[in-house]
Tab-separated table of C-alpha atoms and ligand atoms in Angstrom:
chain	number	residue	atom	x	y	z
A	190	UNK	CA	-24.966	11.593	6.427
A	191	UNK	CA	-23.897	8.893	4.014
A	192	UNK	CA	-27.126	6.612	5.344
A	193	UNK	CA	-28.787	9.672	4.988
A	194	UNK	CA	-27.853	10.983	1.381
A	195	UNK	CA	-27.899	7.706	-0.173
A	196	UNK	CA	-26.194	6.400	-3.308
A	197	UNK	CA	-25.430	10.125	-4.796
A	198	UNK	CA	-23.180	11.221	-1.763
A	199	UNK	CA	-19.452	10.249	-1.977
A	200	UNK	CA	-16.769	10.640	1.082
A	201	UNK	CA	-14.335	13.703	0.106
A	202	UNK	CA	-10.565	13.217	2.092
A	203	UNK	CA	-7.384	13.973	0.523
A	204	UNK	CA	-9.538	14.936	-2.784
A	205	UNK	CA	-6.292	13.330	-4.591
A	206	UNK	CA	-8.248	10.647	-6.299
A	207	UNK	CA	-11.876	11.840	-6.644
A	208	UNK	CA	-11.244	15.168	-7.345
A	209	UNK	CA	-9.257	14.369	-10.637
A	210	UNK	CA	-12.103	11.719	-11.260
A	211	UNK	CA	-14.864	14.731	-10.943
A	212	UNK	CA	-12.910	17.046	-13.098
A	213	UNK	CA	-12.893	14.290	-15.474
A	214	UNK	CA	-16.863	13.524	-15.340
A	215	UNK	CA	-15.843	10.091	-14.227
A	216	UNK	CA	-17.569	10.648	-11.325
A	217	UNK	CA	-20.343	13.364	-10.055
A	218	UNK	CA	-21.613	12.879	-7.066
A	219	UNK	CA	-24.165	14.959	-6.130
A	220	UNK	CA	-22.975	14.921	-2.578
A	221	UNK	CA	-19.662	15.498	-1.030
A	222	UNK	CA	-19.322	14.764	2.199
A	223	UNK	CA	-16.079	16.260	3.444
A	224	UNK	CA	-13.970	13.992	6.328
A	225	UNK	CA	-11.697	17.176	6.530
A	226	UNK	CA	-12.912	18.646	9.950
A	227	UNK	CA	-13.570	15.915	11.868
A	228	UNK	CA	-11.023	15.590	14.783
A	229	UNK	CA	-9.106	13.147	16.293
A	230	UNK	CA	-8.780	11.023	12.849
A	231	UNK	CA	-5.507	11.501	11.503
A	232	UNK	CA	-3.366	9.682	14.469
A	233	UNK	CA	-0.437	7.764	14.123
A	234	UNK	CA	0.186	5.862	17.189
A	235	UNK	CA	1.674	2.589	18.162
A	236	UNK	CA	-0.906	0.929	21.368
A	237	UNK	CA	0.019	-2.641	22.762
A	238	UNK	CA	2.422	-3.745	19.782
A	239	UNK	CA	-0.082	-2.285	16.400
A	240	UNK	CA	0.101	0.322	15.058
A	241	UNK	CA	-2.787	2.788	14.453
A	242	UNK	CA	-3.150	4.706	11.528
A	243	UNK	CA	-6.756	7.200	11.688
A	244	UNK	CA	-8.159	7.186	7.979
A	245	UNK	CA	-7.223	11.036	7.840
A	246	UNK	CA	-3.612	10.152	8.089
A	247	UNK	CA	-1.702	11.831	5.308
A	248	UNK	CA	1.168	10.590	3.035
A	249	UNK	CA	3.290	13.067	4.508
A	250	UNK	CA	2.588	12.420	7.814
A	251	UNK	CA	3.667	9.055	7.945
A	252	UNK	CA	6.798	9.662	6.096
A	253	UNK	CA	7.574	12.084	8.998
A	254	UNK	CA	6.101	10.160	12.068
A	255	UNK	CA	8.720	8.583	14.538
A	256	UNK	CA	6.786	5.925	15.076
A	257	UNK	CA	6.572	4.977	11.620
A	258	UNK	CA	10.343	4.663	11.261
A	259	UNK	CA	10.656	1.641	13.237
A	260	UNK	CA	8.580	-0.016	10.237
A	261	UNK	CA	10.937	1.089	7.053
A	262	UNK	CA	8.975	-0.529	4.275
A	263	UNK	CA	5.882	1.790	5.324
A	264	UNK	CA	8.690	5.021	5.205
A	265	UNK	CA	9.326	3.334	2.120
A	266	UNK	CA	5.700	3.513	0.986
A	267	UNK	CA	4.985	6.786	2.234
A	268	UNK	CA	7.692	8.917	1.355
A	269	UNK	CA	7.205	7.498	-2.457
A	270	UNK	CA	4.046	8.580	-3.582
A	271	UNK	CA	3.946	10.753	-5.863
A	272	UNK	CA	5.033	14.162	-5.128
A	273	UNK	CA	5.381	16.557	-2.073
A	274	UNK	CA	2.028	18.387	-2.913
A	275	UNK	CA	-0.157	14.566	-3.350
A	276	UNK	CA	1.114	13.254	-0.236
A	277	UNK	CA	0.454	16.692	1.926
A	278	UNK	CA	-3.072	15.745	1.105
A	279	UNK	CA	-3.450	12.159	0.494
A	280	UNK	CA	-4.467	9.613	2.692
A	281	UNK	CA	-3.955	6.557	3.957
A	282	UNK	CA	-7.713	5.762	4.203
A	283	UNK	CA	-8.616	7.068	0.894
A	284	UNK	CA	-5.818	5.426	-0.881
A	285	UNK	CA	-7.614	1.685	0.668
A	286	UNK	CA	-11.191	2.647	-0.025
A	287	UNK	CA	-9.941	4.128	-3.820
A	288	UNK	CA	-8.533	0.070	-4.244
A	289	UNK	CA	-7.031	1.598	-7.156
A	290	UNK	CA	-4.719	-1.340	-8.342
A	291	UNK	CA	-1.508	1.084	-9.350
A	292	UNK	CA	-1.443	2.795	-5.743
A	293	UNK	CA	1.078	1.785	-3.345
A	294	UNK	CA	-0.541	1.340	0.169
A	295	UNK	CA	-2.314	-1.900	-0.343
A	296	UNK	CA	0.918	-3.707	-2.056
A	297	UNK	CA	2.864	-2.977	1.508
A	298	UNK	CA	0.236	-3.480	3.894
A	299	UNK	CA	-0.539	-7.095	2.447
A	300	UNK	CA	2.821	-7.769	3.632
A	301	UNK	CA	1.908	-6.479	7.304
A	302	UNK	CA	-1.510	-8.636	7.127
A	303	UNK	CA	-2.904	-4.973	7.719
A	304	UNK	CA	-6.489	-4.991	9.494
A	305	UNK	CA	-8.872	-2.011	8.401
A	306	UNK	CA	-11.389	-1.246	10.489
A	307	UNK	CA	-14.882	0.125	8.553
A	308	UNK	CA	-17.161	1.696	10.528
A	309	UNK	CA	-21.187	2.686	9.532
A	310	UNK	CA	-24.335	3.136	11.628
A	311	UNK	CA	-24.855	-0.513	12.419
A	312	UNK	CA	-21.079	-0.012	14.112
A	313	UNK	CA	-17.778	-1.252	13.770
A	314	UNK	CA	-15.941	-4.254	11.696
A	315	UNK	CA	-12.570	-5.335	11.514
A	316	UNK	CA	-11.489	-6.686	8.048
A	317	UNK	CA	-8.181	-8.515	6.734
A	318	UNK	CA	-7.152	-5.751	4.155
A	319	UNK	CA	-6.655	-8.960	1.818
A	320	UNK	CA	-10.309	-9.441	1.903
A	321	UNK	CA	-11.776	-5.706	2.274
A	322	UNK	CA	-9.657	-4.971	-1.707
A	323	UNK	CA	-12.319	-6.928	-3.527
A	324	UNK	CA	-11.410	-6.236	-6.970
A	325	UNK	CA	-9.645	-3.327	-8.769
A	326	UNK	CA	-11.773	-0.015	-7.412
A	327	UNK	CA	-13.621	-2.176	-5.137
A	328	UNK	CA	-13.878	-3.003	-1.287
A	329	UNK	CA	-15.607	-5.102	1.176
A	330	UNK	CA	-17.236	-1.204	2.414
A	331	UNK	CA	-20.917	-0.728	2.084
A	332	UNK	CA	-22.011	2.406	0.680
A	333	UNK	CA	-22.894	4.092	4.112
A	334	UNK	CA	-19.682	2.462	5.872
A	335	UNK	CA	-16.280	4.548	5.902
A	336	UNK	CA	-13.102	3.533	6.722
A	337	UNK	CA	-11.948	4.910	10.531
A	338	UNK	CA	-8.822	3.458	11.183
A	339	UNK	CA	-5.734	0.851	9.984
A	340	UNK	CA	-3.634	-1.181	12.251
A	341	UNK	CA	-0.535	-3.465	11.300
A	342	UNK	CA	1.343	-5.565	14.033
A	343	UNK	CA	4.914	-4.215	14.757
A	344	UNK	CA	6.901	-6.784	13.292
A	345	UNK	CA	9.167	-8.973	15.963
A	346	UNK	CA	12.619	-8.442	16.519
A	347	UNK	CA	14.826	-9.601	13.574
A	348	UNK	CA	12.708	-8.424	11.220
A	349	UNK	CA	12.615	-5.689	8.333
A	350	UNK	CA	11.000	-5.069	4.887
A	351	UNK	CA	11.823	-2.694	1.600
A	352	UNK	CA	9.435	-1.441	-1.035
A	353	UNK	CA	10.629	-0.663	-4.348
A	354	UNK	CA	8.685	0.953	-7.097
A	355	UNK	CA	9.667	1.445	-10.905
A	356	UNK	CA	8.650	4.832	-12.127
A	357	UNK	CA	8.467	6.897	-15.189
A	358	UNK	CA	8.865	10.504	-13.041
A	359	UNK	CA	8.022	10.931	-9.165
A	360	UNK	CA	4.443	11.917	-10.105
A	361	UNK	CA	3.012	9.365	-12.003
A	362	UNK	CA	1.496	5.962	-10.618
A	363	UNK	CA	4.643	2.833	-10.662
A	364	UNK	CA	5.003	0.304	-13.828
A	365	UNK	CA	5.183	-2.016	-11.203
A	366	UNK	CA	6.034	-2.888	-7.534
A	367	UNK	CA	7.061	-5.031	-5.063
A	368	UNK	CA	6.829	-5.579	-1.387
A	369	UNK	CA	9.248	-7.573	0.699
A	370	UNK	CA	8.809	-8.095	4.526
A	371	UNK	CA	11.249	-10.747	6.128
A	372	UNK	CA	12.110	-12.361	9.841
A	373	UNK	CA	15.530	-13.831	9.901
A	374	UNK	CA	16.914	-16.161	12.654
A	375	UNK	CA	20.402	-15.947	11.796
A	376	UNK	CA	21.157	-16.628	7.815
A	377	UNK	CA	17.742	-18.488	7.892
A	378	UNK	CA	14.918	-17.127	6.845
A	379	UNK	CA	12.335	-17.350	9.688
A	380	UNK	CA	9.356	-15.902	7.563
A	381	UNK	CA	8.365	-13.784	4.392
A	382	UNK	CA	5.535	-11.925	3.150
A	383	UNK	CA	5.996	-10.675	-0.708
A	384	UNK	CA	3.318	-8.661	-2.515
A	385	UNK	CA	3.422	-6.924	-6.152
A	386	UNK	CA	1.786	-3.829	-7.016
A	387	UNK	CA	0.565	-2.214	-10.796
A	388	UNK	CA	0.741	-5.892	-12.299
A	389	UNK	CA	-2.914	-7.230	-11.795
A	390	UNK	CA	-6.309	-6.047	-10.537
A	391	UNK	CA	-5.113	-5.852	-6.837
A	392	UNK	CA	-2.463	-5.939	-5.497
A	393	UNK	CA	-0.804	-9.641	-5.218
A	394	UNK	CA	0.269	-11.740	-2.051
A	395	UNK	CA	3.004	-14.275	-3.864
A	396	UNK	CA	2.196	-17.489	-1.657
A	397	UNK	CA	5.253	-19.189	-3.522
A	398	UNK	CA	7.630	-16.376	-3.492
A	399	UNK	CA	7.109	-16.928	0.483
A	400	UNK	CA	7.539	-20.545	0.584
A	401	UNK	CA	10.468	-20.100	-1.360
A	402	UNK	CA	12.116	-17.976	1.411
A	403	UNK	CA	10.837	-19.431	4.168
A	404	UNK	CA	12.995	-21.947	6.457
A	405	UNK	CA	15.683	-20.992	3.781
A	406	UNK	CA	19.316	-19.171	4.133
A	407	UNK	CA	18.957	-16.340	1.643
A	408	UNK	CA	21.523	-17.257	-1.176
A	409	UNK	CA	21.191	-16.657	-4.719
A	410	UNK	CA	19.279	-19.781	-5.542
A	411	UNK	CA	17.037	-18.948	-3.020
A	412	UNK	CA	16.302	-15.029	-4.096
A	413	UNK	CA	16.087	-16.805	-7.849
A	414	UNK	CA	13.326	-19.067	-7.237
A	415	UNK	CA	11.476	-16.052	-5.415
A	416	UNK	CA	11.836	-14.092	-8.386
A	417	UNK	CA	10.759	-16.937	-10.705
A	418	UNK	CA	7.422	-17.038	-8.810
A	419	UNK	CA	6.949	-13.610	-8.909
A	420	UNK	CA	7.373	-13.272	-12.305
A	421	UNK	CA	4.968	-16.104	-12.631
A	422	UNK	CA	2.262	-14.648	-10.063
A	423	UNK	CA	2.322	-11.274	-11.893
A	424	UNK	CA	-0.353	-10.784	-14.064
A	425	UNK	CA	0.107	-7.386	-15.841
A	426	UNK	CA	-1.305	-5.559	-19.018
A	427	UNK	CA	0.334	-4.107	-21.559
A	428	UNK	CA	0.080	-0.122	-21.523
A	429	UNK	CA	1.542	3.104	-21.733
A	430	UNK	CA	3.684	2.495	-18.807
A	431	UNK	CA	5.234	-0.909	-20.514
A	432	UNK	CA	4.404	-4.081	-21.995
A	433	UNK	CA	3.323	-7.070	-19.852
A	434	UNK	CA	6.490	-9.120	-20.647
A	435	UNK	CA	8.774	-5.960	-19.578
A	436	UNK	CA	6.169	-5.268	-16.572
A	437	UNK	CA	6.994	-9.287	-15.361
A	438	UNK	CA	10.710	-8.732	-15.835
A	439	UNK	CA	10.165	-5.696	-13.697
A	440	UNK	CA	9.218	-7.215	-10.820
A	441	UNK	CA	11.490	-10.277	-10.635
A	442	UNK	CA	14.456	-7.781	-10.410
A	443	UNK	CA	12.611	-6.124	-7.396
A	444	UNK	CA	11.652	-8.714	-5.505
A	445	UNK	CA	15.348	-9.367	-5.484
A	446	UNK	CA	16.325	-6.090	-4.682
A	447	UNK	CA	13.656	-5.670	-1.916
A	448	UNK	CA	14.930	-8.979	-0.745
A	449	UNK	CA	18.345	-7.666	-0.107
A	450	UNK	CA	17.351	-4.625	1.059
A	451	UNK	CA	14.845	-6.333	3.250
A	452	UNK	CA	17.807	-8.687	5.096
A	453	UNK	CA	20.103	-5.859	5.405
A	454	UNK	CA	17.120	-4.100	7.887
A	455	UNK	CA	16.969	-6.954	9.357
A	456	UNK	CA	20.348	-6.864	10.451
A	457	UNK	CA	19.705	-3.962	12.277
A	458	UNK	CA	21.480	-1.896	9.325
A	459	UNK	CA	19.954	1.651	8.538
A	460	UNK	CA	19.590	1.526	4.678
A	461	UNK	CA	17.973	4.160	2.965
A	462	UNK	CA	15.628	3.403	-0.361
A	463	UNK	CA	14.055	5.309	-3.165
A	464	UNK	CA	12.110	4.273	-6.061
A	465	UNK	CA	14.170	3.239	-9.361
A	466	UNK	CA	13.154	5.882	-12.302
A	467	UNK	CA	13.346	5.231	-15.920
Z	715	FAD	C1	-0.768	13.362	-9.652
Z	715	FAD	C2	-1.093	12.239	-8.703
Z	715	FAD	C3	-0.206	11.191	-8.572
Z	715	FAD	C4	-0.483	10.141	-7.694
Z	715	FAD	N1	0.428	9.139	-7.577
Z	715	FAD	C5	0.214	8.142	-6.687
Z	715	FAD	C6	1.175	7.110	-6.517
Z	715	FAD	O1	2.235	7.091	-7.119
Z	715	FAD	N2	0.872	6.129	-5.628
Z	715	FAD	C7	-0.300	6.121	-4.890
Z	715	FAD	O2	-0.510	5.218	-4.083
Z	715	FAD	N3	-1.200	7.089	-5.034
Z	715	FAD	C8	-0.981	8.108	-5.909
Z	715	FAD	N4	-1.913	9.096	-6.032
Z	715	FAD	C9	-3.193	8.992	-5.294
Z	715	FAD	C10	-3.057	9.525	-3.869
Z	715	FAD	O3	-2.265	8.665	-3.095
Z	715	FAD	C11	-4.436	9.654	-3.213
Z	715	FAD	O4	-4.211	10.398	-2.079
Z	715	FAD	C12	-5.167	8.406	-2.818
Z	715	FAD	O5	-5.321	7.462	-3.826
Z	715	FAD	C13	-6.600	8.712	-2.364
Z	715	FAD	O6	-6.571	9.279	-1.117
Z	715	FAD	P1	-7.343	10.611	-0.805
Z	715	FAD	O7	-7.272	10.812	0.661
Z	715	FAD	O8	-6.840	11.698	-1.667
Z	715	FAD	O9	-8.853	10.197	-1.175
Z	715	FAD	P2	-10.003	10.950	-1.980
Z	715	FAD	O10	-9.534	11.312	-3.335
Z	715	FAD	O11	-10.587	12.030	-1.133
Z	715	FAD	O12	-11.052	9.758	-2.053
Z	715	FAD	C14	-10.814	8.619	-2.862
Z	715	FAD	C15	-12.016	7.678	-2.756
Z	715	FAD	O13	-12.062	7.072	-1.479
Z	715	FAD	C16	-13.259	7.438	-0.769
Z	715	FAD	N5	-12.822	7.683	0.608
Z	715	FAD	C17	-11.887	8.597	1.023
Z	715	FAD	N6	-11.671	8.454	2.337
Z	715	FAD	C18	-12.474	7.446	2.758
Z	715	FAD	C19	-12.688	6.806	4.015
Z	715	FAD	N7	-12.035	7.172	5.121
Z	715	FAD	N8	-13.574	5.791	4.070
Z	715	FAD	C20	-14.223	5.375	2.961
Z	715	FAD	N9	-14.087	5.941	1.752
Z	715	FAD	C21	-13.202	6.956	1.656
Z	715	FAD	C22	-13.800	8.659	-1.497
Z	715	FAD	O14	-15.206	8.749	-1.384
Z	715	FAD	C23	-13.362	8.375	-2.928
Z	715	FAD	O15	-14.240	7.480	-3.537
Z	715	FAD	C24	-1.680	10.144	-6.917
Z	715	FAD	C25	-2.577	11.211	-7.050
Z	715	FAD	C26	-2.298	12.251	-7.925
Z	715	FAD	C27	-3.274	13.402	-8.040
């Protein structure tokens, strides 16, 4: 249909993000074409070691999906968005192809190396979610491609991950974000993926943050020279939700706070998180 309908026909799941953007006049497509009924496309199941996510997934299902739990920081992710009502429609797929640079799926899946597979009439393509978020509200999808499914590896044994957001009140998008995903052999850091969210155009793999951790035993030095490059990887603007120089500060202190967070899981230690409010 979306070959068929051209430019002037938009994809319609969760309605979460376009239907505030139509209501607004930001956008009018003269087309909707609604994902809703098609079956078999909100799955959560774990095949082989990944993960599977359909598009259609919704917020609320992964919160409450078993298989999910074995992966905290995305429990983390999903039970945070927003409200009860958001995330009983939003999904998983449409929070990706929306590439808005305040929502919270990308910043955790960059620390999975999520894969997102795009499908169209010419058929299917697997892309690194790093390279399919192209720039803030764009993605490596063509206009008659969708997005049908999104797989992350489970993580190895040892392992575990937090994500922490800084909010002004449960509904509203973060002030900023940050993703932690670690593999500990021991005290030593084995390996580390760190991401930020709400302080650029995308979200924001911290190479340096990584390299920091990596090979490493965790101590404070350590966890400080994280934080140092994520405050110096962020790259936020001032606005309503803070200025850039209290947005920066933000995310140093949760890095560190994912970090711990992040080694305690990987202990094996059940530690429940919620976002920080203002
Ligand atoms: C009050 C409020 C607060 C919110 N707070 C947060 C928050 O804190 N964090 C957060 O992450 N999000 C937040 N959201 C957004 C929410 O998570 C949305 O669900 C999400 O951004 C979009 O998903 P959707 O399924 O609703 O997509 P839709 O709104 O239906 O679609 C969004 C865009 O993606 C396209 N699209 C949808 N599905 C596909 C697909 N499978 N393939 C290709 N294109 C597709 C649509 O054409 C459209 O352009 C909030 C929304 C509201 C209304």
């Amino acid at each position: 249909m979306l070959a068929q309908l051209g430019d002037d026909a938009k994809l319609l799941a969760g309605g979460q993000s376009l239907i505030p953007l139509m209501k607004l006049r930001f956008a009018n497509p003269a087309h909707l074409v609604d994902l809703n009924f098609i079956s078999g496309t909100s799955y959560i199941h774990e095949d082989n070691g990944t993960l599977r996510f359909g598009a259609l997934a919704r917020h609320a299902e992964i919160e409450a999906s078993a298989a999910v739990a074995k992966i905290p920081i995305l429990h983390d992710c999903a039970a945070g968005i927003a409200d009860v009502q958001v995330r009983n429609r939003g999904t998983i797929g449409g929070s990706l192809a929306e590439a808005d640079p305040s929502g919270d799926w990308a910043t955790v899946l960059f620390t999975l190396s999520a894969e997102v597979c795009c499908l169209g009439i010419r058929g299917e393509r697997t892309v690194n979610l790093m390279d399919f978020i192209k720039d803030a509200y764009t993605t490596a999808l063509a206009h008659d491609e969708l997005v049908s499914e999104v797989a992350v590896k489970v993580p190895p044994k040892g392992s575990g991950g937090a994500y922490l957001a800084f909010k002004r009140s449960a509904p509203v998008y973060p002030t900023a974000s940050a993703a932690v995903q670690l593999t500990m052999g021991g005290d030593v850091c084995k390996n580390a993926a760190v991401a930020l969210g709400c302080v650029g155009l995308t979200a924001i793999r911290v190479a340096d943050a990584e390299a920091a951790l990596r090979g490493q035993p965790l101590t404070e030095k350590t966890i400080a020279r994280a934080m140092e490059a994520a405050r110096a990887a962020a790259d936020p603007q001032s606005d309503m939700r803070g200025s850039a120089d209290y947005k920066r500060t933000l995310v140093g202190a949760l890095v560190k706070r994912a970090i711990e967070i992040a080694v305690r899981r990987a202990r094996g230690e059940q530690v429940e998180v919620s976002h920080i409010y203002a």
